[in-house]
């Protein structure tokens, strides 16, 4: 017999289904639409290395390795957290993690919220650790979940599910505000997050999803004692854009269009983090090749993150194209070193950079002279 009101079990089941279906819709929208930033760029286009034609280096001897959260990466690259929590995601995570294991890069999983809500969905995350037993694997949960009262036990479960080497808390107020069922009550978020961080056994990273972090955010991130910051600035995938396509009301649809390019460009946000944050800096948001990675490292990031190109690379049937993409990025980064006379990433970080255009203008407004990067 059908009951005229929802039982709490029904309500919970519907909520779980909503989370899982939403993650699937996100994947589909990203695969079928152009959801990249429109008129605002990462700022990496304003930055060039100074070419060095005369070098003593052997291209193949250049060392691209780096140590992040006590894990050695052969290439300073992390696949940014994308998915998990439905069958389709299992496939994606399977092939991505196979490639991660082979190429010795790092990987973040998507929000583990769905697996906290329904333990049947844990497998789509657990597969990552199974396939990449020794790799840097980063867990993921939304700040909205923490505002809603995520417990310390649940946070521990997130770590255990994938034996996470670090956990990213993603901050995505714009996305939530355009999302049909978004969490927009972020009351007391600072103190709730400080409390989670105080009691946790792994490093915790503050991660955006495509709007970057401001100077004021970076100070907050430092004060809340995060161990890392994953910039995810403007210039790549727009989550206002994705949610606007998914929205079912004209207000949300049009607001998503208006705010499509909202936020701090990746290059600017990364430089601000290098000045005001002490911890691991992941340069990300619109990273599309090894030259972008090289520029972010030269701006001061420790490692770079990239999401949507890996989604396209998997083709959902093999890890081989993902490995190919990583090899391509590796070669381009190696060339950045070769053509600037840098024998390792430490030297690349000191390579002179020409910064012009809007990025130079923005840096000056923050009191940072772009010439510092040229004359070092
Ligand atoms: C299909 C898809 C799903 C995503 N899901 C998550 C998520 O669950 N948690 C998260 O922190 N970021 C998520 N992201 C955001 C990415 O980690 C990244 O911040 C953003 O896409 C910008 O990077 P990009 O320009 O390289 O794509 C997702 C991205 C994609 C493409």
XYZ file of C-alpha atoms and ligand atoms in Angstrom:
407
model
C 0.000 0.000 0.000
C 1.295 3.422 -0.866
C 1.609 5.779 2.086
C 0.380 9.353 1.515
C 3.491 10.872 3.098
C 7.184 10.093 2.748
C 8.763 7.846 5.366
C 12.204 8.925 6.494
C 13.675 5.910 4.645
C 11.993 6.986 1.423
C 13.256 10.509 1.910
C 16.794 9.295 2.509
C 16.671 6.988 -0.539
C 15.436 9.813 -2.728
C 18.182 12.108 -1.446
C 20.847 9.463 -2.175
C 19.500 8.980 -5.665
C 19.528 12.729 -6.250
C 23.236 12.952 -5.331
C 24.169 9.982 -7.526
C 22.046 11.140 -10.499
C 23.405 14.676 -10.215
C 26.976 13.390 -10.494
C 25.985 11.437 -13.611
C 24.293 14.515 -15.123
C 27.471 16.547 -14.486
C 29.512 14.024 -16.453
C 27.063 14.040 -19.340
C 26.837 17.826 -19.478
C 30.634 18.152 -19.477
C 30.942 15.604 -22.286
C 28.173 17.020 -24.474
C 28.499 20.829 -24.065
C 31.170 23.492 -24.199
C 31.393 24.442 -20.527
C 34.693 26.281 -20.636
C 35.148 29.874 -19.442
C 34.108 32.301 -22.156
C 35.682 35.738 -21.924
C 37.944 35.406 -18.873
C 41.175 33.462 -19.332
C 43.469 31.713 -16.847
C 46.045 34.494 -17.296
C 48.654 31.916 -18.326
C 48.350 33.346 -21.850
C 49.885 36.600 -20.469
C 52.972 34.720 -19.297
C 55.981 33.575 -21.346
C 59.239 31.947 -20.415
C 62.378 33.710 -21.626
C 63.913 31.463 -24.280
C 67.466 30.244 -23.737
C 69.075 29.033 -26.946
C 72.461 28.089 -25.522
C 72.364 25.250 -23.007
C 74.564 22.471 -21.579
C 71.622 20.241 -20.692
C 70.758 16.749 -21.876
C 66.966 16.746 -22.463
C 66.509 13.230 -21.122
C 68.457 13.904 -17.884
C 66.025 16.592 -16.701
C 64.428 15.548 -13.403
C 60.687 16.270 -13.210
C 60.019 14.467 -9.937
C 58.563 16.115 -6.867
C 57.468 15.028 -3.379
C 53.961 16.043 -2.247
C 52.354 14.959 1.024
C 55.172 12.418 1.499
C 54.515 10.800 -1.895
C 56.964 10.999 -4.788
C 55.442 11.903 -8.165
C 57.467 11.284 -11.342
C 55.721 14.281 -12.927
C 54.243 17.229 -10.937
C 50.680 16.490 -12.031
C 47.444 15.544 -10.301
C 44.206 14.481 -11.977
C 41.778 16.839 -10.216
C 38.834 15.231 -8.401
C 35.967 14.461 -10.741
C 33.791 11.605 -9.885
C 32.613 8.514 -8.095
C 29.262 7.440 -6.739
C 27.621 5.733 -9.714
C 28.430 2.869 -12.078
C 29.573 5.084 -14.900
C 32.008 6.751 -12.482
C 33.465 3.379 -11.506
C 34.614 2.912 -15.082
C 36.089 6.388 -15.239
C 37.878 5.984 -11.924
C 39.088 2.523 -12.973
C 40.875 3.760 -16.108
C 42.145 6.994 -14.553
C 43.675 5.184 -11.586
C 45.270 2.549 -13.817
C 46.984 5.390 -15.704
C 47.973 7.082 -12.434
C 49.653 3.897 -11.246
C 51.549 3.518 -14.509
C 52.725 7.131 -14.840
C 53.291 7.830 -11.111
C 51.256 11.009 -10.944
C 48.608 11.877 -8.302
C 44.826 11.725 -8.420
C 41.890 13.207 -6.562
C 38.509 11.482 -6.460
C 35.208 13.340 -6.789
C 32.986 14.133 -3.827
C 32.565 11.066 -1.614
C 29.243 12.318 -0.321
C 27.263 9.765 -2.375
C 29.210 6.891 -0.811
C 28.547 8.214 2.703
C 24.846 8.264 1.833
C 24.819 4.782 0.229
C 27.579 2.279 1.037
C 26.881 0.367 -2.222
C 28.582 3.261 -3.997
C 31.861 2.911 -2.066
C 33.258 0.536 -4.664
C 33.396 3.307 -7.302
C 35.913 5.092 -5.048
C 37.701 2.079 -3.543
C 38.717 0.963 -7.036
C 41.103 3.926 -7.195
C 43.222 2.728 -4.280
C 43.032 -0.870 -5.494
C 44.448 0.106 -8.892
C 47.002 2.593 -7.585
C 48.174 1.134 -4.259
C 51.234 3.370 -3.891
C 50.034 6.592 -5.519
C 49.108 9.963 -4.055
C 45.307 9.714 -3.774
C 43.268 12.668 -2.497
C 39.795 12.301 -0.968
C 37.037 14.874 -1.520
C 34.040 16.339 0.252
C 32.116 19.586 -0.142
C 32.301 22.425 2.358
C 28.490 22.445 2.110
C 28.460 18.993 3.726
C 30.621 20.294 6.546
C 28.262 23.246 7.036
C 25.423 20.721 7.247
C 27.238 19.017 10.109
C 29.439 16.265 8.638
C 30.787 14.363 11.661
C 34.418 13.577 12.465
C 33.533 9.886 12.019
C 32.252 10.545 8.506
C 35.395 12.495 7.699
C 37.448 9.508 8.906
C 35.333 7.237 6.688
C 36.245 9.391 3.692
C 39.931 8.833 4.486
C 39.563 5.085 5.091
C 37.501 4.444 1.935
C 40.517 5.139 -0.295
C 43.357 5.228 2.281
C 43.633 8.884 1.322
C 47.007 10.605 1.578
C 45.172 13.934 1.866
C 41.561 15.109 1.684
C 40.305 18.094 -0.330
C 37.419 20.122 1.045
C 35.895 21.843 -1.963
C 34.508 25.348 -1.734
C 31.964 25.973 -4.486
C 29.486 28.626 -3.329
C 28.815 29.772 -6.896
C 28.046 26.255 -8.123
C 25.771 25.567 -5.140
C 23.915 28.833 -5.734
C 23.144 27.902 -9.357
C 22.419 24.241 -8.536
C 18.766 23.249 -8.284
C 19.271 21.453 -4.953
C 22.419 23.368 -3.883
C 23.584 23.779 -0.267
C 23.708 27.503 0.320
C 23.451 27.692 4.090
C 27.117 28.025 4.996
C 26.576 29.433 8.491
C 29.487 28.912 10.891
C 31.536 27.223 8.183
C 34.900 28.567 9.419
C 34.593 27.111 12.899
C 33.181 23.793 11.660
C 36.066 23.379 9.238
C 38.689 24.362 11.834
C 37.209 21.693 14.074
C 37.427 18.978 11.408
C 41.009 19.934 10.523
C 42.095 20.015 14.176
C 41.086 16.408 14.660
C 42.171 14.769 11.464
C 45.113 12.467 10.740
C 45.715 13.432 7.092
C 46.633 16.753 5.505
C 43.564 18.735 4.391
C 43.495 20.795 1.186
C 41.216 23.757 0.426
C 39.977 23.312 -3.145
C 37.853 25.521 -5.386
C 36.159 24.133 -8.495
C 36.753 26.923 -11.031
C 36.467 30.336 -9.366
C 39.851 30.428 -7.583
C 40.708 31.884 -4.175
C 41.030 35.573 -3.282
C 43.652 37.086 -0.988
C 41.116 37.130 1.844
C 40.304 33.429 1.236
C 44.006 32.585 1.268
C 44.393 34.237 4.676
C 41.389 32.268 5.949
C 42.846 29.041 4.547
C 46.109 29.750 6.388
C 44.285 30.588 9.628
C 42.101 27.464 9.451
C 45.373 25.499 9.221
C 44.880 23.791 5.892
C 48.010 21.955 4.653
C 47.393 22.650 0.992
C 45.509 24.841 -1.438
C 44.163 23.689 -4.822
C 43.545 26.934 -6.686
C 41.086 25.856 -9.454
C 40.835 29.411 -10.775
C 38.786 30.854 -13.626
C 39.761 30.007 -17.172
C 38.778 26.352 -17.420
C 35.576 24.469 -16.706
C 32.800 26.747 -15.480
C 30.579 25.193 -12.829
C 28.140 28.088 -13.026
C 27.979 27.064 -16.679
C 27.413 23.355 -15.972
C 24.680 24.086 -13.420
C 23.095 26.663 -15.699
C 22.688 23.989 -18.382
C 21.203 21.635 -15.790
C 18.935 24.265 -14.180
C 15.176 23.872 -14.395
C 14.211 27.502 -13.820
C 14.870 30.540 -15.963
C 16.235 32.448 -12.947
C 18.942 29.834 -12.301
C 19.624 29.331 -16.010
C 20.107 33.019 -16.707
C 22.013 33.657 -13.476
C 24.407 30.835 -14.410
C 24.964 32.570 -17.756
C 25.613 35.935 -16.070
C 28.081 34.420 -13.567
C 29.644 31.988 -16.076
C 33.122 33.616 -15.799
C 32.968 34.749 -12.147
C 36.081 34.448 -10.006
C 39.838 34.928 -9.834
C 41.939 33.815 -12.810
C 44.219 30.852 -12.163
C 47.550 32.692 -12.664
C 46.660 35.576 -10.314
C 45.198 33.342 -7.598
C 48.293 31.104 -7.756
C 50.688 34.035 -7.310
C 48.635 35.335 -4.361
C 48.813 31.884 -2.760
C 52.596 31.749 -3.155
C 52.866 35.074 -1.301
C 50.415 34.488 1.533
C 50.083 30.729 2.103
C 52.615 28.339 3.651
C 51.833 24.831 2.469
C 51.448 22.799 -0.706
C 50.141 24.815 -3.660
C 48.356 23.034 -6.498
C 48.078 25.317 -9.544
C 44.848 24.446 -11.368
C 41.795 25.564 -13.293
C 42.063 25.583 -17.086
C 45.417 23.775 -17.212
C 45.505 22.221 -20.676
C 49.094 21.256 -21.539
C 52.635 20.895 -20.220
C 53.465 24.531 -20.991
C 50.606 25.616 -18.669
C 52.038 23.278 -16.010
C 55.515 24.765 -16.478
C 54.213 28.336 -16.148
C 52.318 27.523 -12.941
C 55.413 25.923 -11.411
C 57.478 28.970 -12.412
C 54.858 31.179 -10.729
C 55.459 29.185 -7.542
C 53.035 26.232 -7.526
C 54.421 22.889 -6.308
C 52.326 20.764 -8.652
C 49.549 21.294 -11.209
C 46.032 19.856 -11.399
C 43.874 19.195 -14.447
C 40.353 17.793 -14.680
C 38.249 17.874 -17.851
C 40.969 16.913 -20.392
C 41.338 13.611 -18.517
C 37.586 13.032 -18.686
C 37.764 13.343 -22.470
C 40.940 11.273 -22.647
C 39.537 8.143 -20.978
C 36.895 7.490 -23.634
C 35.591 5.131 -20.928
C 37.242 2.080 -22.387
C 40.967 2.225 -21.749
C 43.676 3.814 -19.647
C 45.989 4.027 -22.665
C 44.823 7.470 -23.948
C 45.169 8.842 -20.402
C 48.744 7.547 -20.236
C 49.363 9.136 -23.642
C 48.054 12.496 -22.429
C 50.291 12.351 -19.343
C 53.313 11.490 -21.538
C 52.497 14.461 -23.784
C 52.312 16.821 -20.799
C 55.525 15.353 -19.421
C 57.358 15.993 -22.701
C 56.087 19.574 -22.917
C 57.137 20.247 -19.322
C 60.533 18.711 -20.042
C 60.872 21.172 -22.948
C 60.015 24.099 -20.640
C 63.023 23.060 -18.550
C 65.276 22.363 -21.553
C 64.532 25.699 -23.208
C 65.064 27.715 -20.035
C 68.281 25.966 -18.986
C 66.623 24.343 -15.937
C 67.905 20.881 -15.003
C 65.101 20.267 -12.509
C 61.884 21.831 -11.204
C 63.766 23.766 -8.510
C 65.602 25.606 -11.302
C 62.424 26.018 -13.403
C 60.873 27.820 -10.432
C 63.580 30.469 -10.733
C 63.438 30.782 -14.547
C 62.679 34.339 -15.728
C 59.103 35.034 -16.829
C 57.695 37.852 -18.924
C 54.303 38.812 -17.529
C 52.220 41.238 -19.549
C 48.594 42.224 -20.175
C 45.786 41.850 -17.674
C 47.771 39.548 -15.396
C 50.591 42.098 -15.058
C 48.006 44.821 -14.434
C 46.261 42.751 -11.744
C 49.551 41.864 -10.021
C 50.454 45.562 -9.840
C 47.089 46.313 -8.226
C 48.031 43.819 -5.500
C 51.407 45.546 -5.068
C 53.380 42.828 -6.861
C 55.805 44.074 -9.519
C 55.791 41.697 -12.542
C 59.439 42.661 -13.140
C 60.330 40.558 -10.077
C 59.638 37.493 -12.229
C 61.804 38.764 -15.074
C 64.807 39.903 -13.097
C 65.201 36.935 -10.780
C 32.809 15.816 -14.531
C 33.428 16.606 -13.425
C 33.050 16.364 -12.112
C 33.617 17.087 -11.056
N 33.303 16.779 -9.759
C 33.980 17.361 -8.747
C 33.791 16.941 -7.401
O 33.008 16.042 -7.101
N 34.489 17.588 -6.430
C 35.374 18.595 -6.722
O 36.019 19.130 -5.815
N 35.538 19.023 -7.980
C 34.888 18.426 -8.994
N 35.108 18.830 -10.286
C 35.900 20.053 -10.538
C 37.337 19.787 -10.953
O 38.065 19.132 -9.945
C 38.045 21.117 -11.289
O 38.110 21.888 -10.122
C 37.340 21.951 -12.366
O 36.758 21.124 -13.338
C 38.315 22.919 -13.062
O 39.364 22.235 -13.666
P 39.491 22.051 -15.260
O 39.390 23.413 -15.856
O 40.818 21.400 -15.464
O 38.352 21.160 -15.684
C 34.563 18.098 -11.346
C 34.951 18.341 -12.681
C 34.415 17.611 -13.719
C 34.837 17.924 -15.127
